[in-house]
Amino acid sequence: AQTETEVEAILEEATREVFPPGPRIRIAERGAMGFVSTQAVQASTSIVGSPSPRQWLADNDLVYIGQGQGEVEVGDEFTLYRDAVPVYDLGGRRKLGYHVDILGWLVVREVEGDTATAEIRMSRSEIERGDRLIPRIAPPSEVEVTFTPEAAEANIVFIPEGRAHVADGDFVYLNRGSLDGLRVGS
């Protein structure tokens, strides 16, 4: 008799033979747009100041953020965003989350009291005091296209940048996710 682990290994190998690894797609601009949950938007903090007197901030500038001891640690990374636009399912009845324009990301350099000093590591656009931040999840540079027969059918519910049409390489938001059998590369 075979153990459960051995059976799983045999099934995984058989699946690989039937569905060989798919092509890989490079993700060049994924950091420029983002979909975030309602909870992430509600929990986000912001840039509260900067030692620089300039209005617009960019790479390597230091900023002060609205979280301090017990909330952040040196080395924590945050994604900077502006303009959280609600994304609804078809018919507008259920809010799925928010589309945010990602401005860049920063890393915490020093924590003192109820604020922290952070350094902007990458900016895609002008950054200013009041811009919001959420914990950073570095996007993959490549995604393998996979066959997911168990995934539920989905509909496009949002196209970033207010466009009406999409083409190869564009990003869209679907009204289904991991709970529906979708995974990265589906």
PDB file of C-alpha atoms in Angstrom:
ATOM      1  CA  ALA A   1       0.000   0.000   0.000  1.00  0.00           C
ATOM      2  CA  GLN A   2       1.164   3.507  -0.813  1.00  0.00           C
ATOM      3  CA  THR A   3       1.167   6.375   1.644  1.00  0.00           C
ATOM      4  CA  GLU A   4      -0.880   9.508   1.025  1.00  0.00           C
ATOM      5  CA  THR A   5       2.338  11.440   0.273  1.00  0.00           C
ATOM      6  CA  GLU A   6       3.399   8.883  -2.340  1.00  0.00           C
ATOM      7  CA  VAL A   7      -0.018   9.035  -4.008  1.00  0.00           C
ATOM      8  CA  GLU A   8       0.142  12.864  -4.102  1.00  0.00           C
ATOM      9  CA  ALA A   9       3.621  12.690  -5.698  1.00  0.00           C
ATOM     10  CA  ILE A  10       2.383  10.250  -8.364  1.00  0.00           C
ATOM     11  CA  LEU A  11      -0.640  12.458  -9.146  1.00  0.00           C
ATOM     12  CA  GLU A  12       1.548  15.573  -9.330  1.00  0.00           C
ATOM     13  CA  GLU A  13       3.939  13.838 -11.779  1.00  0.00           C
ATOM     14  CA  ALA A  14       1.005  12.625 -13.925  1.00  0.00           C
ATOM     15  CA  THR A  15      -0.394  16.170 -14.009  1.00  0.00           C
ATOM     16  CA  ARG A  16       2.984  17.514 -15.155  1.00  0.00           C
ATOM     17  CA  GLU A  17       3.011  15.012 -18.033  1.00  0.00           C
ATOM     18  CA  VAL A  18      -0.537  15.891 -19.139  1.00  0.00           C
ATOM     19  CA  PHE A  19      -0.096  19.649 -18.626  1.00  0.00           C
ATOM     20  CA  PRO A  20       3.584  20.468 -19.240  1.00  0.00           C
ATOM     21  CA  PRO A  21       4.927  23.785 -17.900  1.00  0.00           C
ATOM     22  CA  GLY A  22       3.377  26.699 -19.751  1.00  0.00           C
ATOM     23  CA  PRO A  23       5.106  29.645 -21.337  1.00  0.00           C
ATOM     24  CA  ARG A  24       6.486  32.347 -19.068  1.00  0.00           C
ATOM     25  CA  ILE A  25       5.325  35.940 -19.356  1.00  0.00           C
ATOM     26  CA  ARG A  26       7.559  38.829 -18.261  1.00  0.00           C
ATOM     27  CA  ILE A  27       5.812  41.348 -16.033  1.00  0.00           C
ATOM     28  CA  ALA A  28       7.460  44.662 -16.850  1.00  0.00           C
ATOM     29  CA  GLU A  29       5.049  47.271 -15.469  1.00  0.00           C
ATOM     30  CA  ARG A  30       3.122  45.408 -12.753  1.00  0.00           C
ATOM     31  CA  GLY A  31       4.414  47.793 -10.117  1.00  0.00           C
ATOM     32  CA  ALA A  32       2.626  50.674 -11.839  1.00  0.00           C
ATOM     33  CA  MET A  33      -0.862  49.529 -10.878  1.00  0.00           C
ATOM     34  CA  GLY A  34      -2.402  47.715  -7.998  1.00  0.00           C
ATOM     35  CA  PHE A  35      -5.509  46.139  -6.577  1.00  0.00           C
ATOM     36  CA  VAL A  36      -5.864  46.282  -2.817  1.00  0.00           C
ATOM     37  CA  SER A  37      -8.485  45.173  -0.311  1.00  0.00           C
ATOM     38  CA  THR A  38     -10.796  47.485   1.600  1.00  0.00           C
ATOM     39  CA  GLN A  39      -9.003  46.456   4.816  1.00  0.00           C
ATOM     40  CA  ALA A  40      -5.605  47.474   3.374  1.00  0.00           C
ATOM     41  CA  VAL A  41      -6.898  50.909   2.347  1.00  0.00           C
ATOM     42  CA  GLN A  42      -8.514  51.472   5.750  1.00  0.00           C
ATOM     43  CA  ALA A  43      -5.314  50.421   7.586  1.00  0.00           C
ATOM     44  CA  SER A  44      -2.941  52.459   5.411  1.00  0.00           C
ATOM     45  CA  THR A  45      -0.879  55.286   6.818  1.00  0.00           C
ATOM     46  CA  SER A  46       0.689  58.253   5.030  1.00  0.00           C
ATOM     47  CA  ILE A  47       3.728  60.432   4.524  1.00  0.00           C
ATOM     48  CA  VAL A  48       3.354  63.103   7.201  1.00  0.00           C
ATOM     49  CA  GLY A  49       6.435  65.173   6.420  1.00  0.00           C
ATOM     50  CA  SER A  50       9.939  65.384   5.028  1.00  0.00           C
ATOM     51  CA  PRO A  51      13.184  67.125   5.961  1.00  0.00           C
ATOM     52  CA  SER A  52      13.289  68.382   2.354  1.00  0.00           C
ATOM     53  CA  PRO A  53      11.385  71.630   1.722  1.00  0.00           C
ATOM     54  CA  ARG A  54      10.525  70.536  -1.861  1.00  0.00           C
ATOM     55  CA  GLN A  55       6.876  69.897  -2.755  1.00  0.00           C
ATOM     56  CA  TRP A  56       7.632  66.830  -4.902  1.00  0.00           C
ATOM     57  CA  LEU A  57       9.664  63.956  -3.480  1.00  0.00           C
ATOM     58  CA  ALA A  58      11.532  61.219  -5.378  1.00  0.00           C
ATOM     59  CA  ASP A  59      14.158  58.462  -5.182  1.00  0.00           C
ATOM     60  CA  ASN A  60      16.509  58.658  -2.174  1.00  0.00           C
ATOM     61  CA  ASP A  61      14.490  61.392  -0.413  1.00  0.00           C
ATOM     62  CA  LEU A  62      13.797  60.893   3.294  1.00  0.00           C
ATOM     63  CA  VAL A  63      10.213  61.138   4.564  1.00  0.00           C
ATOM     64  CA  TYR A  64       8.406  60.815   7.878  1.00  0.00           C
ATOM     65  CA  ILE A  65       5.564  58.310   8.043  1.00  0.00           C
ATOM     66  CA  GLY A  66       2.607  58.145  10.420  1.00  0.00           C
ATOM     67  CA  GLN A  67       3.596  54.922  12.178  1.00  0.00           C
ATOM     68  CA  GLY A  68       6.194  54.408  14.859  1.00  0.00           C
ATOM     69  CA  GLN A  69       7.386  52.059  17.595  1.00  0.00           C
ATOM     70  CA  GLY A  70       5.349  48.870  17.826  1.00  0.00           C
ATOM     71  CA  GLU A  71       3.873  49.438  14.350  1.00  0.00           C
ATOM     72  CA  VAL A  72       6.930  49.336  12.042  1.00  0.00           C
ATOM     73  CA  GLU A  73      10.520  48.157  12.196  1.00  0.00           C
ATOM     74  CA  VAL A  74      13.711  49.224  10.466  1.00  0.00           C
ATOM     75  CA  GLY A  75      13.795  47.466   7.082  1.00  0.00           C
ATOM     76  CA  ASP A  76      10.008  47.319   6.575  1.00  0.00           C
ATOM     77  CA  GLU A  77       9.030  48.161   3.009  1.00  0.00           C
ATOM     78  CA  PHE A  78       5.886  50.027   1.940  1.00  0.00           C
ATOM     79  CA  THR A  79       4.210  50.677  -1.397  1.00  0.00           C
ATOM     80  CA  LEU A  80       3.264  54.322  -1.993  1.00  0.00           C
ATOM     81  CA  TYR A  81      -0.073  55.043  -3.639  1.00  0.00           C
ATOM     82  CA  ARG A  82      -2.639  57.734  -4.303  1.00  0.00           C
ATOM     83  CA  ASP A  83      -6.287  57.818  -5.360  1.00  0.00           C
ATOM     84  CA  ALA A  84      -7.997  54.632  -4.149  1.00  0.00           C
ATOM     85  CA  VAL A  85     -10.822  54.022  -6.655  1.00  0.00           C
ATOM     86  CA  PRO A  86     -13.476  51.473  -5.587  1.00  0.00           C
ATOM     87  CA  VAL A  87     -13.853  48.405  -7.831  1.00  0.00           C
ATOM     88  CA  TYR A  88     -17.292  46.768  -7.889  1.00  0.00           C
ATOM     89  CA  ASP A  89     -18.531  43.441  -9.220  1.00  0.00           C
ATOM     90  CA  LEU A  90     -20.845  43.455 -12.234  1.00  0.00           C
ATOM     91  CA  GLY A  91     -24.048  45.284 -11.374  1.00  0.00           C
ATOM     92  CA  GLY A  92     -22.272  47.425  -8.766  1.00  0.00           C
ATOM     93  CA  ARG A  93     -23.681  45.568  -5.775  1.00  0.00           C
ATOM     94  CA  ARG A  94     -20.503  44.165  -4.177  1.00  0.00           C
ATOM     95  CA  LYS A  95     -17.296  46.145  -3.605  1.00  0.00           C
ATOM     96  CA  LEU A  96     -14.339  43.888  -4.463  1.00  0.00           C
ATOM     97  CA  GLY A  97     -11.573  46.249  -3.376  1.00  0.00           C
ATOM     98  CA  TYR A  98      -9.747  49.309  -4.688  1.00  0.00           C
ATOM     99  CA  HIS A  99      -7.577  50.204  -7.652  1.00  0.00           C
ATOM    100  CA  VAL A 100      -4.653  52.397  -6.608  1.00  0.00           C
ATOM    101  CA  ASP A 101      -2.074  54.221  -8.680  1.00  0.00           C
ATOM    102  CA  ILE A 102       1.248  53.007  -7.333  1.00  0.00           C
ATOM    103  CA  LEU A 103       3.769  55.820  -7.045  1.00  0.00           C
ATOM    104  CA  GLY A 104       6.756  53.773  -5.851  1.00  0.00           C
ATOM    105  CA  TRP A 105       8.019  52.220  -2.642  1.00  0.00           C
ATOM    106  CA  LEU A 106      10.062  53.093   0.425  1.00  0.00           C
ATOM    107  CA  VAL A 107      11.973  51.396   3.232  1.00  0.00           C
ATOM    108  CA  VAL A 108      11.961  52.326   6.942  1.00  0.00           C
ATOM    109  CA  ARG A 109      15.401  53.542   8.091  1.00  0.00           C
ATOM    110  CA  GLU A 110      14.740  54.708  11.681  1.00  0.00           C
ATOM    111  CA  VAL A 111      11.876  54.376  14.182  1.00  0.00           C
ATOM    112  CA  GLU A 112      11.397  56.902  16.962  1.00  0.00           C
ATOM    113  CA  GLY A 113       8.280  57.429  19.072  1.00  0.00           C
ATOM    114  CA  ASP A 114       5.088  57.552  17.053  1.00  0.00           C
ATOM    115  CA  THR A 115       6.777  58.212  13.674  1.00  0.00           C
ATOM    116  CA  ALA A 116       9.453  56.672  11.512  1.00  0.00           C
ATOM    117  CA  THR A 117      11.922  57.967   8.955  1.00  0.00           C
ATOM    118  CA  ALA A 118      11.880  56.165   5.613  1.00  0.00           C
ATOM    119  CA  GLU A 119      13.811  56.454   2.354  1.00  0.00           C
ATOM    120  CA  ILE A 120      12.034  56.464  -1.002  1.00  0.00           C
ATOM    121  CA  ARG A 121      13.761  53.651  -2.933  1.00  0.00           C
ATOM    122  CA  MET A 122      11.857  53.920  -6.203  1.00  0.00           C
ATOM    123  CA  SER A 123       9.429  56.469  -7.581  1.00  0.00           C
ATOM    124  CA  ARG A 124       7.303  56.098 -10.718  1.00  0.00           C
ATOM    125  CA  SER A 125       5.677  59.485 -10.336  1.00  0.00           C
ATOM    126  CA  GLU A 126       5.844  62.575  -8.161  1.00  0.00           C
ATOM    127  CA  ILE A 127       5.371  61.824  -4.471  1.00  0.00           C
ATOM    128  CA  GLU A 128       4.094  64.325  -1.922  1.00  0.00           C
ATOM    129  CA  ARG A 129       3.153  64.609   1.721  1.00  0.00           C
ATOM    130  CA  GLY A 130      -0.202  62.955   2.341  1.00  0.00           C
ATOM    131  CA  ASP A 131       0.387  60.104  -0.130  1.00  0.00           C
ATOM    132  CA  ARG A 132      -0.659  56.771   1.374  1.00  0.00           C
ATOM    133  CA  LEU A 133       1.360  53.618   2.042  1.00  0.00           C
ATOM    134  CA  ILE A 134       0.632  49.938   2.574  1.00  0.00           C
ATOM    135  CA  PRO A 135       2.992  47.014   3.241  1.00  0.00           C
ATOM    136  CA  ARG A 136       4.907  46.193   0.059  1.00  0.00           C
ATOM    137  CA  ILE A 137       4.572  42.883  -1.719  1.00  0.00           C
ATOM    138  CA  ALA A 138       7.253  42.799  -4.412  1.00  0.00           C
ATOM    139  CA  PRO A 139       5.651  41.760  -7.717  1.00  0.00           C
ATOM    140  CA  PRO A 140       7.092  38.779  -9.604  1.00  0.00           C
ATOM    141  CA  SER A 141       9.178  39.610 -12.670  1.00  0.00           C
ATOM    142  CA  GLU A 142       7.848  36.569 -14.520  1.00  0.00           C
ATOM    143  CA  VAL A 143       4.704  34.434 -14.361  1.00  0.00           C
ATOM    144  CA  GLU A 144       4.251  30.933 -15.747  1.00  0.00           C
ATOM    145  CA  VAL A 145       0.986  30.468 -17.642  1.00  0.00           C
ATOM    146  CA  THR A 146      -0.812  27.484 -16.117  1.00  0.00           C
ATOM    147  CA  PHE A 147      -3.886  25.457 -16.961  1.00  0.00           C
ATOM    148  CA  THR A 148      -6.403  25.588 -14.107  1.00  0.00           C
ATOM    149  CA  PRO A 149      -9.412  23.447 -15.056  1.00  0.00           C
ATOM    150  CA  GLU A 150     -10.882  23.814 -11.555  1.00  0.00           C
ATOM    151  CA  ALA A 151     -11.070  27.630 -11.836  1.00  0.00           C
ATOM    152  CA  ALA A 152     -14.456  29.323 -12.029  1.00  0.00           C
ATOM    153  CA  GLU A 153     -15.383  31.483 -14.999  1.00  0.00           C
ATOM    154  CA  ALA A 154     -14.690  35.175 -14.424  1.00  0.00           C
ATOM    155  CA  ASN A 155     -15.639  38.542 -15.879  1.00  0.00           C
ATOM    156  CA  ILE A 156     -13.522  41.664 -16.342  1.00  0.00           C
ATOM    157  CA  VAL A 157     -14.837  44.250 -13.866  1.00  0.00           C
ATOM    158  CA  PHE A 158     -12.202  46.999 -14.145  1.00  0.00           C
ATOM    159  CA  ILE A 159      -9.662  48.215 -16.673  1.00  0.00           C
ATOM    160  CA  PRO A 160      -7.000  50.540 -15.187  1.00  0.00           C
ATOM    161  CA  GLU A 161      -6.379  53.983 -16.656  1.00  0.00           C
ATOM    162  CA  GLY A 162     -10.027  54.419 -17.682  1.00  0.00           C
ATOM    163  CA  ARG A 163      -9.524  52.618 -20.986  1.00  0.00           C
ATOM    164  CA  ALA A 164     -12.345  50.929 -22.884  1.00  0.00           C
ATOM    165  CA  HIS A 165     -10.214  48.364 -24.738  1.00  0.00           C
ATOM    166  CA  VAL A 166      -7.352  46.060 -23.763  1.00  0.00           C
ATOM    167  CA  ALA A 167      -4.588  44.387 -25.693  1.00  0.00           C
ATOM    168  CA  ASP A 168      -1.808  41.879 -25.175  1.00  0.00           C
ATOM    169  CA  GLY A 169       0.145  42.692 -22.027  1.00  0.00           C
ATOM    170  CA  ASP A 170      -2.557  44.869 -20.435  1.00  0.00           C
ATOM    171  CA  PHE A 171      -3.813  44.287 -16.900  1.00  0.00           C
ATOM    172  CA  VAL A 172      -7.464  43.892 -15.957  1.00  0.00           C
ATOM    173  CA  TYR A 173      -9.289  43.050 -12.740  1.00  0.00           C
ATOM    174  CA  LEU A 174     -11.535  39.990 -12.570  1.00  0.00           C
ATOM    175  CA  ASN A 175     -14.455  39.288 -10.269  1.00  0.00           C
ATOM    176  CA  ARG A 176     -12.978  35.944  -9.212  1.00  0.00           C
ATOM    177  CA  GLY A 177      -9.861  35.021  -7.237  1.00  0.00           C
ATOM    178  CA  SER A 178      -8.070  32.311  -5.292  1.00  0.00           C
ATOM    179  CA  LEU A 179     -11.273  31.209  -3.531  1.00  0.00           C
ATOM    180  CA  ASP A 180     -12.644  30.442  -7.001  1.00  0.00           C
ATOM    181  CA  GLY A 181      -9.666  28.303  -8.076  1.00  0.00           C
ATOM    182  CA  LEU A 182      -7.662  31.049  -9.811  1.00  0.00           C
ATOM    183  CA  ARG A 183      -3.968  31.417  -9.059  1.00  0.00           C
ATOM    184  CA  VAL A 184      -1.119  33.469 -10.470  1.00  0.00           C
ATOM    185  CA  GLY A 185      -0.710  32.400 -14.085  1.00  0.00           C
ATOM    186  CA  SER A 186      -4.257  31.078 -14.609  1.00  0.00           C
TER     187      SER A 186
END
